[in-house]
Coordinates of C-alpha atoms in Angstrom, one line a residue:
Chain A
M19 CA -43.4 -9.6 21.8
N20 CA -42.4 -6.3 23.2
P21 CA -38.9 -4.8 22.3
F22 CA -37.5 -5.5 25.8
A23 CA -38.4 -9.2 25.7
L24 CA -37.0 -9.5 22.2
R25 CA -33.8 -8.0 23.4
Q26 CA -33.6 -10.3 26.3
A27 CA -34.2 -13.3 24.0
A28 CA -31.5 -12.1 21.7
L29 CA -29.0 -11.8 24.5
R30 CA -29.8 -15.2 25.9
W31 CA -29.3 -16.7 22.4
F32 CA -26.0 -15.0 22.1
H33 CA -24.8 -16.3 25.4
R34 CA -25.6 -19.8 24.4
H35 CA -23.9 -19.5 21.0
K36 CA -20.6 -17.7 21.5
E37 CA -19.0 -19.3 18.6
T38 CA -22.0 -18.7 16.3
Q39 CA -21.8 -15.1 17.3
A40 CA -18.1 -14.9 16.2
W41 CA -18.9 -16.4 12.9
A42 CA -21.9 -14.1 12.4
L43 CA -19.5 -11.2 12.7
L44 CA -16.9 -12.8 10.4
A45 CA -19.3 -14.2 7.8
P46 CA -20.0 -11.0 5.6
G47 CA -16.3 -10.0 5.3
F48 CA -15.0 -13.6 5.0
G49 CA -17.7 -14.3 2.4
W50 CA -16.7 -11.3 0.4
L51 CA -13.0 -12.3 0.5
G52 CA -13.9 -15.9 -0.3
V53 CA -15.9 -15.0 -3.4
F54 CA -14.0 -12.0 -4.7
F55 CA -10.4 -12.8 -3.6
L56 CA -9.9 -16.5 -2.9
A57 CA -12.2 -18.0 -5.6
P58 CA -10.7 -15.8 -8.3
L59 CA -7.2 -16.9 -7.3
L60 CA -8.2 -20.6 -7.5
I61 CA -9.9 -20.0 -10.9
M62 CA -6.8 -18.3 -12.2
F63 CA -4.7 -21.3 -11.0
G64 CA -7.1 -23.6 -12.9
Y65 CA -6.8 -21.4 -16.0
S66 CA -3.1 -21.7 -16.0
F67 CA -3.4 -25.4 -16.8
M68 CA -5.9 -25.0 -19.7
P69 CA -5.4 -24.6 -23.4
R70 CA -5.6 -21.1 -24.8
G71 CA -9.0 -20.0 -26.3
E72 CA -9.0 -18.4 -29.7
Y73 CA -10.3 -15.0 -28.7
G74 CA -9.0 -14.7 -25.1
G75 CA -10.3 -17.0 -22.4
V76 CA -9.6 -20.7 -22.3
E77 CA -10.7 -24.0 -23.8
A78 CA -11.5 -27.2 -21.9
G79 CA -8.5 -29.5 -21.3
F80 CA -5.3 -29.9 -19.4
T81 CA -1.8 -28.8 -20.4
L82 CA 1.5 -27.8 -18.8
E83 CA 2.6 -25.9 -21.8
H84 CA 2.2 -22.4 -20.2
Y85 CA 4.6 -23.3 -17.4
A86 CA 6.9 -25.1 -19.8
R87 CA 7.3 -21.8 -21.7
F88 CA 9.2 -20.4 -18.8
A89 CA 12.1 -22.6 -19.8
D90 CA 12.4 -20.3 -22.9
P91 CA 15.5 -18.1 -22.4
L92 CA 13.4 -15.1 -23.2
Y93 CA 11.2 -15.7 -20.2
I94 CA 14.0 -16.8 -18.0
K95 CA 15.6 -13.5 -18.7
I96 CA 12.4 -11.6 -17.7
L97 CA 12.1 -13.6 -14.5
W98 CA 15.8 -13.1 -13.7
R99 CA 15.6 -9.4 -14.4
T100 CA 12.5 -9.1 -12.1
L101 CA 14.3 -10.9 -9.3
L102 CA 17.5 -8.9 -9.8
D103 CA 15.7 -5.6 -9.9
S104 CA 13.6 -6.4 -6.9
T105 CA 16.7 -7.5 -4.9
V106 CA 18.8 -4.4 -5.9
C107 CA 15.8 -2.2 -5.2
T108 CA 15.5 -3.8 -1.7
L109 CA 19.2 -3.3 -1.0
I110 CA 19.2 0.4 -2.1
C111 CA 16.0 1.0 0.0
L112 CA 17.7 -0.6 3.0
V113 CA 20.8 1.5 2.7
T114 CA 18.8 4.7 2.3
G115 CA 16.0 3.9 4.6
Y116 CA 17.9 2.6 7.6
P117 CA 19.7 5.9 8.4
V118 CA 16.3 7.8 8.1
A119 CA 14.6 5.4 10.6
Y120 CA 17.7 5.7 12.9
V121 CA 17.8 9.5 12.9
V122 CA 14.1 9.9 13.3
A123 CA 13.9 7.3 16.1
R124 CA 16.6 9.3 18.0
A125 CA 15.1 12.7 17.3
T126 CA 13.6 14.4 20.3
K127 CA 11.9 17.4 18.7
W128 CA 9.8 17.0 15.5
R129 CA 9.7 13.2 15.7
N130 CA 6.1 12.9 14.8
F131 CA 6.3 15.4 12.0
L132 CA 9.4 13.7 10.5
M133 CA 7.6 10.4 10.6
F134 CA 4.5 12.0 9.0
L135 CA 6.8 13.2 6.2
V136 CA 7.7 9.5 5.6
I137 CA 4.2 8.3 5.8
L138 CA 2.8 10.9 3.4
P139 CA 4.5 9.6 0.2
F140 CA 3.7 6.0 1.4
W141 CA 0.0 6.8 0.8
T142 CA 0.1 9.4 -2.0
S143 CA -0.9 8.2 -5.5
F144 CA 1.7 6.0 -7.0
L145 CA 0.7 7.2 -10.4
V146 CA 1.2 10.9 -9.5
R147 CA 4.6 10.0 -7.9
T148 CA 5.7 8.2 -11.1
F149 CA 4.6 11.2 -13.2
A150 CA 6.7 13.4 -10.9
M151 CA 9.7 11.2 -11.8
I152 CA 8.9 11.6 -15.6
F153 CA 8.7 15.4 -15.1
L154 CA 12.2 15.4 -13.6
L155 CA 13.9 12.9 -15.8
R156 CA 12.7 13.5 -19.4
D157 CA 14.9 15.2 -22.0
T158 CA 13.2 18.5 -21.5
G159 CA 12.7 17.8 -17.8
L160 CA 13.9 19.8 -14.8
V161 CA 17.2 18.0 -14.3
N162 CA 18.4 18.3 -17.9
T163 CA 17.2 21.9 -18.2
L164 CA 19.0 22.9 -15.0
L165 CA 22.2 21.1 -16.0
I166 CA 22.1 22.7 -19.5
N167 CA 21.4 26.2 -18.1
L168 CA 24.3 25.8 -15.6
G169 CA 26.6 24.8 -18.5
V170 CA 27.4 21.4 -17.0
I171 CA 26.2 19.6 -20.2
Q172 CA 25.4 20.7 -23.7
E173 CA 23.1 17.9 -24.7
P174 CA 20.4 16.4 -22.5
I175 CA 21.3 13.2 -20.8
I176 CA 18.9 10.5 -21.7
M177 CA 17.5 9.2 -18.4
L178 CA 13.9 8.4 -19.0
Y179 CA 13.1 5.0 -20.5
T180 CA 16.3 3.5 -19.1
P181 CA 16.9 0.9 -16.5
F182 CA 18.3 3.7 -14.3
A183 CA 14.9 5.5 -14.4
V184 CA 13.1 2.2 -13.5
M185 CA 15.3 1.6 -10.5
L186 CA 15.0 5.2 -9.4
G187 CA 11.3 5.0 -9.7
L188 CA 11.1 1.8 -7.7
V189 CA 13.3 3.1 -4.9
Y190 CA 11.4 6.3 -4.8
G191 CA 8.2 4.4 -4.6
F192 CA 9.2 1.9 -1.9
V193 CA 11.7 3.6 0.5
P194 CA 8.9 4.5 3.0
F195 CA 8.0 0.8 3.2
M196 CA 11.5 0.2 4.5
V197 CA 11.6 3.1 6.9
L198 CA 8.4 2.3 8.8
P199 CA 9.2 -1.1 10.3
I200 CA 12.8 -0.3 11.0
Y201 CA 11.6 2.8 12.8
A202 CA 9.2 0.8 14.8
S203 CA 11.9 -1.6 16.1
L204 CA 14.4 1.2 16.7
E205 CA 11.9 3.2 18.7
K206 CA 11.5 0.3 21.1
L207 CA 15.2 -0.1 21.6
D208 CA 16.2 0.2 25.3
L209 CA 18.7 3.1 25.4
S210 CA 20.2 2.0 28.7
L211 CA 21.9 -0.9 26.7
L212 CA 23.8 1.7 24.7
E213 CA 24.7 3.6 27.8
A214 CA 26.0 0.5 29.5
A215 CA 28.1 -0.3 26.4
E216 CA 29.5 3.2 26.4
V217 CA 30.4 3.0 30.0
L218 CA 32.1 -0.3 29.4
G219 CA 34.2 1.4 26.7
A220 CA 32.6 0.4 23.4
R221 CA 33.3 2.8 20.5
P222 CA 30.3 4.3 18.6
A223 CA 30.7 1.9 15.6
E224 CA 31.0 -1.0 18.0
R225 CA 27.9 0.0 19.8
F226 CA 26.0 0.3 16.5
F227 CA 27.1 -3.0 15.0
R228 CA 26.9 -5.1 18.2
I229 CA 23.7 -3.6 19.8
T230 CA 21.6 -1.3 17.7
L231 CA 21.8 -3.3 14.4
P232 CA 21.1 -6.8 15.9
L233 CA 18.2 -5.5 17.9
S234 CA 16.7 -3.8 14.9
M235 CA 16.9 -6.9 12.7
P236 CA 13.2 -7.7 13.0
G237 CA 12.4 -4.3 11.5
V238 CA 15.1 -4.8 8.8
V239 CA 13.7 -8.2 7.8
A240 CA 10.1 -6.9 7.7
G241 CA 11.2 -3.8 5.7
C242 CA 13.0 -6.0 3.1
L243 CA 9.8 -8.1 2.7
L244 CA 7.6 -5.0 2.4
V245 CA 9.8 -3.6 -0.4
F246 CA 10.6 -6.9 -2.2
I247 CA 7.0 -8.0 -2.6
P248 CA 5.6 -4.9 -4.3
A249 CA 8.8 -4.6 -6.4
L250 CA 8.3 -8.2 -7.6
G251 CA 4.7 -7.4 -8.8
S252 CA 5.3 -3.9 -10.0
F253 CA 4.5 -3.0 -13.6
L254 CA 3.4 0.6 -13.5
T255 CA 7.0 1.9 -12.9
S256 CA 8.6 -0.2 -15.7
D257 CA 5.6 0.6 -17.9
L258 CA 5.9 4.4 -17.5
L259 CA 9.6 4.9 -16.8
G260 CA 11.2 2.0 -18.7
G261 CA 9.4 2.3 -22.0
A262 CA 9.2 -1.0 -23.8
K263 CA 12.8 -2.0 -23.0
E264 CA 12.4 -2.9 -19.4
I265 CA 9.9 -5.7 -19.3
L266 CA 9.4 -7.2 -15.9
I267 CA 7.1 -10.1 -15.1
G268 CA 4.3 -7.7 -14.1
N269 CA 4.4 -6.2 -17.6
L270 CA 4.4 -9.7 -19.1
V271 CA 1.3 -10.6 -17.1
Q272 CA -0.4 -7.4 -18.2
N273 CA 0.4 -7.9 -21.8
Q274 CA -1.1 -11.4 -21.9
F275 CA -4.4 -10.0 -20.7
T276 CA -4.5 -6.9 -22.9
T277 CA -2.7 -7.1 -26.3
A278 CA -1.5 -10.7 -26.5
R279 CA -4.8 -12.2 -25.3
N280 CA -3.2 -15.4 -23.9
W281 CA -5.1 -15.7 -20.7
P282 CA -3.8 -19.1 -19.5
F283 CA -0.2 -18.0 -20.1
G284 CA -0.8 -14.8 -18.2
S285 CA -2.4 -16.8 -15.4
A286 CA 0.7 -19.0 -15.2
A287 CA 3.0 -16.0 -15.1
S288 CA 0.7 -14.4 -12.5
F289 CA 0.9 -17.5 -10.4
I290 CA 4.7 -17.6 -10.6
V291 CA 4.7 -14.1 -9.1
M292 CA 2.3 -15.3 -6.4
A293 CA 4.5 -18.3 -5.7
L294 CA 7.6 -16.0 -5.4
V295 CA 5.7 -13.7 -3.0
L296 CA 4.6 -16.6 -0.8
L297 CA 8.2 -18.0 -0.8
A298 CA 9.4 -14.6 0.3
V299 CA 6.8 -14.5 3.1
M300 CA 7.9 -18.0 4.3
I301 CA 11.5 -17.0 4.3
Y302 CA 10.5 -13.9 6.3
L303 CA 8.5 -16.0 8.9
R304 CA 11.4 -18.4 9.3
A305 CA 13.8 -15.5 9.8
R306 CA 11.5 -13.9 12.3
D307 CA 11.1 -17.1 14.3
R308 CA 14.8 -17.7 14.3
G309 CA 15.2 -14.1 15.5
N310 CA 12.7 -14.7 18.3
E311 CA 14.5 -17.8 19.4
L312 CA 17.8 -16.0 19.5
G313 CA 16.2 -13.2 21.4
A314 CA 14.8 -15.6 24.0
Q315 CA 18.2 -17.1 24.6
Chain B
M18 CA 23.0 12.8 26.0
H19 CA 26.5 13.0 24.4
S20 CA 26.4 9.4 22.9
L21 CA 23.2 10.1 21.0
K22 CA 24.5 13.1 19.0
M23 CA 24.3 12.4 15.3
P24 CA 27.4 12.8 13.2
I25 CA 27.0 15.6 10.5
W26 CA 27.4 13.2 7.6
L27 CA 24.5 11.1 8.8
T28 CA 22.2 14.1 9.2
A29 CA 23.2 15.3 5.8
F30 CA 22.5 11.9 4.3
V31 CA 19.0 11.7 5.9
A32 CA 18.3 15.2 4.7
A33 CA 19.2 14.1 1.2
V34 CA 16.8 11.2 1.4
Y35 CA 14.0 13.5 2.6
A36 CA 14.8 15.8 -0.3
F37 CA 14.6 12.8 -2.7
L38 CA 11.2 11.8 -1.3
H39 CA 9.6 15.3 -1.4
I40 CA 11.3 17.5 -4.0
P41 CA 9.8 15.7 -7.0
L42 CA 6.3 16.3 -5.8
L43 CA 7.0 19.9 -4.7
V44 CA 8.4 20.5 -8.2
L45 CA 5.3 19.0 -9.7
V46 CA 3.1 21.3 -7.6
V47 CA 5.1 24.5 -8.3
F48 CA 5.0 23.9 -12.1
S49 CA 1.3 23.4 -12.1
F50 CA 1.2 27.2 -11.7
N51 CA 3.7 27.9 -14.5
E52 CA 2.5 29.9 -17.5
S53 CA 4.7 28.2 -20.1
K54 CA 3.1 25.2 -21.7
Y55 CA 6.4 23.6 -22.9
G56 CA 9.6 23.0 -21.0
V57 CA 10.3 23.8 -17.5
S58 CA 11.5 27.4 -17.6
W59 CA 9.4 29.6 -15.3
T60 CA 7.6 32.3 -17.3
G61 CA 5.0 33.5 -14.8
F62 CA 2.2 32.5 -12.4
T63 CA -1.1 31.3 -13.7
T64 CA -4.1 29.3 -12.5
H65 CA -5.0 28.7 -16.2
W66 CA -4.3 24.9 -16.0
Y67 CA -6.7 24.5 -13.1
E68 CA -9.4 26.4 -15.1
R69 CA -8.7 24.1 -18.1
L70 CA -9.5 21.1 -15.9
W71 CA -13.1 22.2 -15.5
E72 CA -13.5 22.2 -19.3
R73 CA -12.6 18.6 -19.6
Q74 CA -15.6 16.4 -19.2
D75 CA -13.5 13.2 -18.8
I76 CA -11.8 14.7 -15.7
I77 CA -15.1 15.8 -14.2
D78 CA -16.6 12.3 -14.9
G79 CA -13.5 10.6 -13.5
L80 CA -13.7 12.6 -10.3
K81 CA -17.3 11.7 -9.9
A82 CA -16.7 8.0 -10.5
S83 CA -13.8 8.1 -8.1
V84 CA -15.9 9.6 -5.4
V85 CA -18.8 7.2 -5.9
V86 CA -16.5 4.2 -5.9
G87 CA -14.4 5.6 -3.0
V88 CA -17.4 6.3 -0.8
S89 CA -19.3 3.0 -1.5
S90 CA -16.3 0.8 -1.2
T91 CA -15.2 2.6 2.0
V92 CA -18.6 2.2 3.7
I93 CA -18.8 -1.5 2.8
S94 CA -15.2 -2.4 3.6
T95 CA -15.2 -0.5 6.9
L96 CA -18.4 -2.2 8.0
L97 CA -17.2 -5.7 7.1
G98 CA -13.7 -5.1 8.3
T99 CA -14.8 -3.7 11.7
L100 CA -17.1 -6.7 12.3
M101 CA -14.2 -9.1 11.5
A102 CA -11.9 -7.2 13.8
L103 CA -14.4 -7.4 16.6
A104 CA -14.8 -11.2 16.1
I105 CA -11.0 -11.7 16.2
A106 CA -10.3 -9.5 19.2
R107 CA -13.3 -10.4 21.3
H108 CA -14.2 -14.0 20.6
E109 CA -12.7 -17.4 21.0
F110 CA -13.4 -19.5 18.0
R111 CA -11.8 -22.4 16.2
G112 CA -9.4 -21.3 13.5
R113 CA -8.9 -17.8 14.8
R114 CA -5.1 -17.9 14.2
L115 CA -5.8 -19.2 10.7
M116 CA -8.3 -16.4 10.0
E117 CA -5.8 -13.8 11.2
A118 CA -3.1 -15.3 8.9
F119 CA -5.6 -15.5 6.0
L120 CA -6.4 -11.7 6.4
Y121 CA -2.7 -10.9 5.6
I122 CA -2.8 -12.7 2.2
P123 CA -4.7 -9.9 0.4
I124 CA -2.2 -7.4 1.8
V125 CA 0.8 -9.2 0.4
T126 CA -0.7 -10.3 -2.9
P127 CA 0.6 -8.0 -5.7
E128 CA -2.1 -5.7 -7.1
I129 CA -1.7 -7.1 -10.6
V130 CA -2.6 -10.6 -9.4
V131 CA -5.7 -9.4 -7.6
G132 CA -6.8 -7.4 -10.7
I133 CA -6.2 -10.2 -13.2
S134 CA -7.9 -12.9 -11.1
L135 CA -11.0 -10.7 -10.5
L136 CA -11.1 -10.0 -14.3
I137 CA -11.1 -13.7 -14.9
L138 CA -14.0 -14.2 -12.4
F139 CA -16.1 -11.4 -13.8
V140 CA -15.7 -12.6 -17.4
L141 CA -16.4 -16.2 -16.4
V142 CA -19.7 -15.4 -14.8
N143 CA -20.6 -12.7 -17.3
F144 CA -20.6 -10.0 -14.7
P145 CA -20.7 -6.6 -16.5
L146 CA -17.6 -4.5 -16.1
G147 CA -18.5 -1.1 -14.8
L148 CA -18.8 0.9 -11.5
M149 CA -20.2 -2.1 -9.7
S150 CA -17.2 -4.4 -10.6
V151 CA -14.8 -1.7 -9.5
V152 CA -16.5 -1.2 -6.2
I153 CA -16.5 -5.0 -5.6
A154 CA -12.7 -5.1 -6.3
H155 CA -12.0 -2.1 -4.1
V156 CA -13.9 -3.7 -1.2
A157 CA -11.9 -6.9 -1.7
F158 CA -8.5 -5.2 -1.3
N159 CA -9.6 -2.8 1.4
I160 CA -11.2 -5.2 4.0
S161 CA -7.9 -6.5 5.3
F162 CA -6.4 -3.1 5.8
V163 CA -9.5 -2.0 7.8
V164 CA -9.2 -5.1 9.9
V165 CA -5.6 -4.5 10.7
V166 CA -6.2 -0.8 11.7
V167 CA -9.3 -1.5 13.8
L168 CA -7.7 -4.6 15.4
A169 CA -4.7 -2.5 16.5
R170 CA -7.1 -0.1 18.2
L171 CA -9.1 -2.9 19.8
Q172 CA -6.1 -4.6 21.2
G173 CA -4.8 -1.3 22.7
M174 CA -8.2 -0.6 24.4
D175 CA -8.7 -0.7 28.1
R176 CA -11.1 -3.6 28.8
N177 CA -11.6 -2.5 32.3
L178 CA -14.1 0.1 31.1
E179 CA -16.3 -2.5 29.5
E180 CA -16.1 -4.7 32.6
A181 CA -16.9 -1.8 34.8
A182 CA -20.0 -1.1 32.7
M183 CA -21.1 -4.7 33.0
I184 CA -20.6 -4.8 36.7
L185 CA -22.7 -1.6 37.0
G186 CA -25.5 -3.5 35.4
A187 CA -25.3 -2.7 31.6
D188 CA -26.0 -5.7 29.4
E189 CA -23.7 -6.6 26.4
L190 CA -25.6 -4.5 23.9
T191 CA -25.6 -1.4 26.0
T192 CA -22.0 -1.9 26.8
F193 CA -21.2 -2.3 23.2
W194 CA -23.0 0.8 22.0
R195 CA -22.1 3.1 24.9
I196 CA -18.6 2.0 25.7
T197 CA -17.0 -0.1 23.0
V198 CA -18.2 1.8 19.9
P199 CA -17.2 5.3 21.2
L200 CA -13.8 4.1 22.2
L201 CA -13.3 2.4 19.0
W202 CA -14.6 5.2 16.8
P203 CA -11.2 6.9 16.0
G204 CA -9.9 3.5 14.9
I205 CA -12.9 2.9 12.6
L206 CA -12.6 6.4 11.2
S207 CA -8.9 6.0 10.6
G208 CA -9.4 2.7 8.9
A209 CA -12.2 4.2 6.7
M210 CA -9.9 7.1 5.7
L211 CA -7.1 4.8 4.7
A212 CA -9.6 2.7 2.7
F213 CA -10.9 5.7 0.9
T214 CA -7.4 6.9 0.1
M215 CA -6.4 3.5 -1.3
S216 CA -9.6 3.4 -3.4
F217 CA -9.1 6.9 -4.6
D218 CA -5.5 6.3 -5.6
D219 CA -5.8 2.8 -7.1
Y220 CA -4.9 2.5 -10.7
V221 CA -3.6 -1.1 -11.2
I222 CA -6.6 -3.2 -10.0
T223 CA -9.1 -0.7 -11.4
S224 CA -7.6 -0.8 -14.8
F225 CA -8.4 -4.5 -15.2
V226 CA -12.0 -4.5 -13.8
T227 CA -13.2 -1.2 -15.2
G228 CA -15.6 -0.8 -18.1
T229 CA -17.6 1.8 -20.0
G230 CA -18.7 4.7 -17.8
A231 CA -16.4 3.7 -14.9
S232 CA -13.2 5.5 -15.7
T233 CA -12.0 6.7 -12.3
L234 CA -9.7 9.6 -11.9
P235 CA -6.5 7.5 -11.9
I236 CA -7.6 5.9 -15.2
V237 CA -8.1 9.3 -16.8
V238 CA -4.8 10.6 -15.4
Y239 CA -2.9 7.5 -16.7
T240 CA -4.3 8.2 -20.2
M241 CA -3.2 11.8 -19.9
V242 CA 0.3 10.7 -18.8
R243 CA 0.5 8.3 -21.7
K244 CA -0.8 10.6 -24.4
N245 CA 0.7 14.0 -23.8
I246 CA 2.7 15.9 -21.3
E247 CA 0.9 19.2 -20.6
P248 CA 0.6 21.3 -17.4
S249 CA -3.0 20.1 -16.8
I250 CA -1.6 16.8 -15.5
N251 CA 0.5 18.8 -13.0
A252 CA -2.7 20.6 -11.9
I253 CA -4.8 17.4 -11.5
S254 CA -1.9 15.7 -9.7
T255 CA -1.7 18.6 -7.3
I256 CA -5.4 18.3 -6.6
I257 CA -5.1 14.6 -6.0
L258 CA -2.1 15.2 -3.7
V259 CA -4.0 17.8 -1.7
I260 CA -7.0 15.5 -1.2
T261 CA -4.9 12.5 -0.1
S262 CA -2.6 14.5 2.1
L263 CA -5.6 16.0 4.0
L264 CA -7.1 12.5 4.4
I265 CA -3.8 11.0 5.6
F266 CA -3.2 13.9 8.0
A267 CA -6.7 13.4 9.5
A268 CA -6.3 9.6 9.7
D269 CA -2.8 10.0 11.3
R270 CA -4.3 12.4 14.0
L271 CA -7.2 10.1 14.7
G272 CA -4.9 7.0 14.9
R273 CA -2.9 8.7 17.5
D274 CA -5.9 10.1 19.4
K275 CA -5.9 9.4 23.1
P276 CA -8.7 7.3 24.4
L277 CA -11.8 9.4 25.1
V278 CA -11.8 8.4 28.7
K279 CA -8.5 8.8 30.5
S280 CA -7.8 6.5 33.4
E281 CA -6.9 8.2 36.6
E282 CA -3.4 7.5 37.8

């Protein structure tokens, strides 16, 4: 068969099999995700119900003991601290990120550049950024050295390996996640609404709380989700900035797979993180749909 | 317009947030050129710490491993992701909405969960931990991001051009290669660059699925941060920052690129 006829035959086949064509395009990627993303999650879920093996791994059987361990006050405390830290981090990011998004969305000059400055840390190495925090906060770090040289303090303030350092690190890491979606919704905002309100005599604060803020709520909700989720699963920040004192659920999971060698318990903890994430996503979707309904009215 | 003028306190607050975002990294870069080994008093300019990097075999090996993993996982995930995006944007098939929703799950799944579950799989099927397992993991977390970026470009594309080509007698394949691919190219490149950046920066997932001979740069840097604090870390951090900034800058420019063919208005 000559190449032209082959090509015609291929085209005819594609016309007859539109749906097959779609699946042919999807198959490699979907297959990869199925084998190396979905299947591992399911196996992990299975592991969380199996007895612990002697040298890591699991043994055959069924048990709920790993989930039951989360009734222990020690683990309740870790879960509670994780939720609390993630919530506080989300709120701080909202309070610091909203004004940034607001000002950048209203900027006429430099808008793209200002936004690029927000995107840049969003993509730069989390490890490097965490190290930058260590460099500033440690006893011989820049902040303490400056304060001592200025005569403000005599002894270095202990900042590294404290809950303060962990929170600062989390906020530092996740603020850009808050700014981006809020900026996206503020940028779309119809300015004539604000002009109309001004003409009708609304004061600036009134204009903000009754027009700008409600209309940017989709961005706010998305931003909160984008900060809350990675904060929930974070362990690098607490690992490097919190020392051994600030154990979050991410650190617990990591411990079970490295030093403690209790894989099923680690799997259970990991699944609790995953469940919390999915819960957050569901709350987000409901909030978004409610927002859409209100917007339609 | 008068009503859009920003109050001073607001501008000052935003400037402070920008400072908070960027000063730590600037400080890190500046002190990578500091002569003093201990403390943070400035004693003079030096490139000594950069020269020291080349003497460390672990860093050279880490850089090589990162490039190998980054390039291979980027090529694979960009190819698979682009095909998926094409299917979703251009084809009607049962379960399309479900597929779109499914693609967001890897994006919201915490890295630690992805890493742990892949480790379990690799150990279960006796897959050796090394460069290959790291590449597999990186492709798995990159595909969705590529799909999102390419899909955005596809949905913003002017379909009239493709229809015009077909009316003028081009068949599907010709239209695809001569019209769709050139128009889509900036989106594909921008997706690829983001994929490479994420692969190059990843520590969490890599740390679980890596094995002997597969210590990527972030793994080496983590060990350095853990062990001792010396200016070499500032130097290697600066190099990583420069590489990722350039990539992000390029991806950002490409993402914003105007379509190659402008419609006459």
